[in-house]
Tab-separated table of C-alpha atoms and ligand atoms in Angstrom:
chain	number	residue	atom	x	y	z
A	3	MET	CA	68.254	39.972	1.530
A	4	ALA	CA	70.816	38.742	4.073
A	5	SER	CA	69.613	37.388	7.394
A	6	GLY	CA	69.090	39.960	10.106
A	7	GLN	CA	68.061	42.562	7.595
A	8	LEU	CA	64.640	44.133	7.296
A	9	SER	CA	62.642	44.876	4.204
A	10	ARG	CA	62.085	48.554	3.505
A	11	ALA	CA	58.316	48.132	3.990
A	12	GLY	CA	58.861	46.157	7.189
A	13	ALA	CA	61.161	48.851	8.522
A	14	LEU	CA	58.656	51.610	7.762
A	15	SER	CA	55.832	49.723	9.471
A	16	CYS	CA	57.676	49.745	12.823
A	17	SER	CA	55.652	52.234	14.846
A	18	GLY	CA	58.077	53.110	17.634
A	19	CYS	CA	61.232	53.118	15.522
A	20	ARG	CA	63.418	56.045	14.572
A	21	HIS	CA	65.099	56.027	11.174
A	22	ALA	CA	68.452	57.232	9.868
A	23	CYS	CA	69.535	57.209	6.209
A	24	HIS	CA	73.119	57.336	4.970
A	25	VAL	CA	74.575	57.054	1.488
A	26	MET	CA	77.778	55.919	-0.147
A	27	LEU	CA	78.451	58.306	-3.040
A	28	TYR	CA	81.054	57.033	-5.463
A	29	CYS	CA	82.395	57.262	-9.002
A	30	ASP	CA	84.872	55.526	-11.279
A	31	THR	CA	88.186	57.271	-11.957
A	32	LYS	CA	91.297	56.774	-14.059
A	33	THR	CA	93.422	58.728	-11.554
A	34	GLN	CA	96.607	56.995	-10.408
A	35	LEU	CA	98.381	57.507	-7.095
A	36	PHE	CA	102.064	58.436	-7.683
A	37	GLY	CA	101.254	58.021	-11.366
A	38	ARG	CA	101.240	54.228	-11.071
A	39	ILE	CA	98.714	52.909	-8.513
A	40	PRO	CA	95.193	53.029	-10.008
A	41	ILE	CA	92.778	54.322	-7.374
A	42	ARG	CA	89.890	53.012	-9.537
A	43	HIS	CA	87.006	54.523	-7.582
A	44	ILE	CA	86.394	57.530	-5.381
A	45	ILE	CA	84.214	56.659	-2.382
A	46	LEU	CA	83.216	59.508	-0.068
A	47	MET	CA	83.045	59.111	3.689
A	48	GLN	CA	83.224	61.745	6.395
A	49	MET	CA	85.077	62.461	9.617
A	50	ARG	CA	82.253	63.171	12.039
A	51	PHE	CA	82.199	65.591	14.988
A	52	ASP	CA	82.606	62.598	17.335
A	53	GLY	CA	85.879	61.532	15.704
A	54	LEU	CA	84.281	58.532	14.002
A	55	LEU	CA	84.162	57.805	10.298
A	56	GLY	CA	80.754	57.410	8.671
A	57	PHE	CA	78.715	58.078	5.596
A	58	PRO	CA	76.894	61.357	4.941
A	59	GLY	CA	73.223	61.359	5.977
A	60	GLY	CA	71.287	61.467	9.216
A	61	TYR	CA	67.993	61.134	11.060
A	62	VAL	CA	64.840	61.115	8.963
A	63	ASN	CA	61.281	61.384	10.242
A	64	PRO	CA	59.089	59.286	7.908
A	65	SER	CA	55.920	60.889	9.277
A	66	GLU	CA	57.095	64.238	7.886
A	67	GLU	CA	59.176	63.325	4.835
A	68	THR	CA	60.002	60.318	2.689
A	69	LEU	CA	63.229	58.498	3.542
A	70	GLU	CA	64.796	59.811	0.340
A	71	ALA	CA	63.655	63.419	0.838
A	72	GLY	CA	65.032	63.275	4.379
A	73	LEU	CA	68.340	61.904	3.140
A	74	SER	CA	68.533	64.664	0.500
A	75	ARG	CA	67.883	67.252	3.227
A	76	GLU	CA	70.719	65.795	5.329
A	77	LEU	CA	73.023	65.820	2.296
A	78	LEU	CA	72.262	69.487	1.687
A	79	GLU	CA	73.225	70.250	5.313
A	80	GLU	CA	76.342	68.071	5.360
A	81	LEU	CA	77.591	68.382	1.775
A	82	GLY	CA	76.142	71.721	0.631
A	83	VAL	CA	74.703	70.065	-2.476
A	84	ALA	CA	71.090	69.152	-3.286
A	85	LEU	CA	71.390	65.555	-4.490
A	86	PRO	CA	68.277	63.699	-5.573
A	87	ILE	CA	68.152	60.239	-3.982
A	88	SER	CA	65.701	57.685	-5.302
A	89	ALA	CA	64.150	54.629	-3.664
A	90	GLU	CA	66.119	52.563	-6.198
A	91	ASP	CA	69.339	53.670	-4.486
A	92	HIS	CA	68.150	51.983	-1.243
A	93	VAL	CA	70.404	48.964	-0.562
A	94	ASP	CA	69.297	47.663	2.824
A	95	CYS	CA	68.173	48.539	6.327
A	96	CYS	CA	68.689	46.985	9.719
A	97	HIS	CA	68.211	47.558	13.424
A	98	ALA	CA	71.150	49.421	14.944
A	99	PRO	CA	72.628	47.695	18.033
A	100	ALA	CA	70.831	48.982	21.123
A	101	SER	CA	74.060	50.422	22.557
A	102	SER	CA	74.535	52.788	19.598
A	103	SER	CA	71.427	54.714	20.571
A	104	SER	CA	71.002	56.474	23.905
A	105	SER	CA	67.253	56.839	23.454
A	106	THR	CA	64.892	53.978	24.255
A	107	SER	CA	63.223	53.908	20.814
A	108	ARG	CA	64.925	51.580	18.409
A	109	LEU	CA	66.933	52.965	15.527
A	110	ILE	CA	66.696	51.560	12.012
A	111	THR	CA	69.562	52.557	9.721
A	112	HIS	CA	68.940	52.659	5.981
A	113	PHE	CA	71.837	52.441	3.583
A	114	TYR	CA	71.907	53.832	0.050
A	115	VAL	CA	74.511	53.684	-2.691
A	116	LYS	CA	74.609	56.226	-5.499
A	117	LYS	CA	76.990	56.199	-8.438
A	118	MET	CA	77.958	59.604	-9.791
A	119	GLU	CA	80.248	61.178	-12.368
A	120	GLU	CA	83.777	62.074	-11.237
A	121	GLU	CA	83.072	65.782	-11.839
A	122	GLN	CA	80.005	65.591	-9.568
A	123	ILE	CA	82.012	63.927	-6.801
A	124	LYS	CA	84.654	66.661	-7.026
A	125	GLU	CA	81.896	69.282	-6.864
A	126	VAL	CA	80.523	67.599	-3.709
A	127	GLU	CA	83.990	67.696	-2.124
A	128	LYS	CA	84.352	71.384	-2.990
A	129	GLU	CA	80.943	72.404	-1.636
A	130	ALA	CA	81.279	70.196	1.476
A	131	ALA	CA	84.433	72.111	2.393
A	132	SER	CA	82.985	75.569	1.677
A	133	THR	CA	79.208	76.164	1.591
A	134	ALA	CA	77.869	73.215	3.634
A	135	THR	CA	76.263	74.542	6.829
A	136	ASP	CA	77.550	71.573	8.851
A	137	HIS	CA	81.160	71.989	7.713
A	138	GLY	CA	83.476	72.302	10.698
A	139	GLN	CA	80.561	71.559	13.032
A	140	GLU	CA	78.877	68.163	12.710
A	141	VAL	CA	81.137	67.270	9.805
A	142	LEU	CA	84.879	67.826	10.123
A	143	GLY	CA	85.642	66.894	6.535
A	144	MET	CA	85.024	64.483	3.695
A	145	VAL	CA	87.555	61.721	3.089
A	146	ARG	CA	88.177	59.358	0.187
A	147	VAL	CA	88.617	55.660	0.923
A	148	PRO	CA	92.009	54.293	-0.212
A	149	LEU	CA	91.086	51.340	-2.426
A	150	TYR	CA	94.528	49.746	-2.729
A	151	ASN	CA	97.192	48.088	-0.641
A	152	THR	CA	100.714	49.490	-0.811
A	153	LYS	CA	103.809	47.301	-0.499
A	154	ASN	CA	104.396	48.283	3.118
A	155	GLY	CA	100.830	47.616	4.254
A	156	GLY	CA	99.331	51.056	3.612
A	157	GLY	CA	95.953	51.727	2.044
A	158	LEU	CA	92.682	50.003	2.829
A	159	ALA	CA	93.894	48.059	5.895
A	160	PRO	CA	94.963	51.109	7.971
A	161	PHE	CA	91.821	52.921	6.802
A	162	LEU	CA	89.650	50.059	8.106
A	163	SER	CA	91.543	50.099	11.420
A	164	HIS	CA	90.051	53.507	12.310
A	165	SER	CA	86.873	53.787	14.373
A	166	PHE	CA	83.540	53.881	12.546
A	167	ILE	CA	80.049	54.930	13.645
A	168	GLY	CA	77.408	52.182	13.897
A	169	ASN	CA	77.921	49.572	11.199
A	170	ALA	CA	79.433	52.004	8.677
A	171	ARG	CA	82.547	49.823	8.457
A	172	SER	CA	80.568	46.775	7.340
A	173	GLN	CA	78.433	48.919	5.042
A	174	LEU	CA	81.691	49.924	3.340
A	175	VAL	CA	83.176	46.411	3.239
A	176	ASP	CA	79.913	44.844	1.982
A	177	SER	CA	79.697	47.486	-0.751
A	178	LEU	CA	83.273	46.837	-1.895
A	179	LEU	CA	82.355	43.173	-2.378
A	180	ARG	CA	78.915	43.738	-3.896
A	181	LEU	CA	80.206	46.312	-6.391
A	182	ASP	CA	83.303	44.250	-7.269
A	183	MET	CA	85.605	47.053	-6.157
A	184	PHE	CA	88.002	44.777	-4.342
A	185	ALA	CA	88.962	41.129	-4.916
A	186	PRO	CA	87.527	39.043	-2.044
A	187	GLU	CA	90.942	37.527	-1.163
A	188	GLU	CA	92.628	40.930	-1.085
A	189	LEU	CA	89.769	42.321	0.966
A	190	HIS	CA	89.998	39.526	3.510
A	191	LYS	CA	93.741	40.117	3.817
A	192	ALA	CA	93.148	43.834	4.375
A	193	LEU	CA	90.437	43.068	6.972
A	194	ALA	CA	92.727	40.667	8.854
A	195	HIS	CA	95.600	43.165	8.747
A	196	SER	CA	93.358	46.032	9.904
A	197	LEU	CA	92.535	44.128	13.101
A	198	LYS	CA	96.242	43.687	13.987
A	199	ILE	CA	97.279	47.310	13.477
A	200	HIS	CA	96.481	48.617	16.994
A	201	THR	CA	97.290	45.458	18.914
B	325	GTP	P1	72.076	65.455	14.065
B	325	GTP	O1	71.798	66.489	13.046
B	325	GTP	O2	73.121	65.827	15.060
B	325	GTP	O3	70.858	64.896	14.677
B	325	GTP	O4	72.812	64.230	13.285
B	325	GTP	P2	72.348	63.542	11.950
B	325	GTP	O5	70.898	63.755	11.719
B	325	GTP	O6	73.284	63.908	10.863
B	325	GTP	O7	72.522	61.999	12.338
B	325	GTP	P3	73.774	61.052	12.177
B	325	GTP	O8	74.386	61.175	10.818
B	325	GTP	O9	74.657	61.197	13.339
B	325	GTP	O10	73.063	59.619	12.182
B	325	GTP	C1	72.132	59.252	13.192
B	325	GTP	C2	72.538	57.943	13.807
B	325	GTP	O11	72.702	56.976	12.778
B	325	GTP	C3	73.900	58.007	14.503
B	325	GTP	O12	73.772	58.380	15.841
B	325	GTP	C4	74.399	56.601	14.372
B	325	GTP	O13	73.827	55.764	15.362
B	325	GTP	C5	73.855	56.187	13.028
B	325	GTP	N1	74.831	56.427	11.941
B	325	GTP	C6	75.491	57.556	11.620
B	325	GTP	N2	76.258	57.415	10.534
B	325	GTP	C7	76.092	56.148	10.146
B	325	GTP	C8	76.635	55.378	9.086
B	325	GTP	O14	77.432	55.821	8.250
B	325	GTP	N3	76.221	54.110	9.009
B	325	GTP	C9	75.334	53.591	9.914
B	325	GTP	N4	74.970	52.331	9.763
B	325	GTP	N5	74.820	54.265	10.926
B	325	GTP	C10	75.190	55.528	11.038
B	326	MN	MN1	73.198	65.771	9.744
B	327	MN	MN1	74.866	62.926	9.756
B	328	MN	MN1	69.922	65.662	11.397
B	329	MN	MN1	72.220	68.355	12.242
């Protein structure tokens, strides 16, 4: 566990805390962009109602539901698909910065990662854009993360230069490293470039 993080049990023992659970759904793929750039993985994020990028999921009330049942409920609302999430998919949890929450009770954000089959990911995209109750309301659309850098600086760097909710951006970047989806040097170049794009 990295410093600053909480254990799952420690997080759940916080009496006055609220909890939110979000998940990175992803799969491997052989698809190539323009028939020559391997996209390697499909990672799903969403454009939220507030114009920020984030992962699917939401508030969970551990006194009424388990973290995973609550996350599954949020996924049904936001993606239109009942996806079982297990405690083994739990990656980490941490206190959200005080400014990201208007209420006085502290927010703990739990992050999950779940690997799926490419067909399942495509099904999620289809349902999220059609049957999901939150579609066009709290969720404006699902987006795939571009996991490549093009010659003229396109790809991951401009994607990372957008605005993200909470620490969703670092949840993404940390996952790319942990899951070996991006070479550390390339990732650091993309991160540095992403910070220069709007300046
Ligand atoms: P409502 O149904 O409107 O209550 O929203 P929700 O239950 O779907 O909650 P939401 O997904 O907005 O998440 C709740 C809070 O968690 C947000 O206000 C953010 O502070 C935080 N949050 C949202 N998405 C992410 C994310 O992808 N990563 C992290 N770390 N925090 C997030
Ligand atoms: Mn929701
Ligand atoms: Mn949500
Ligand atoms: Mn909710
Ligand atoms: Mn809602």
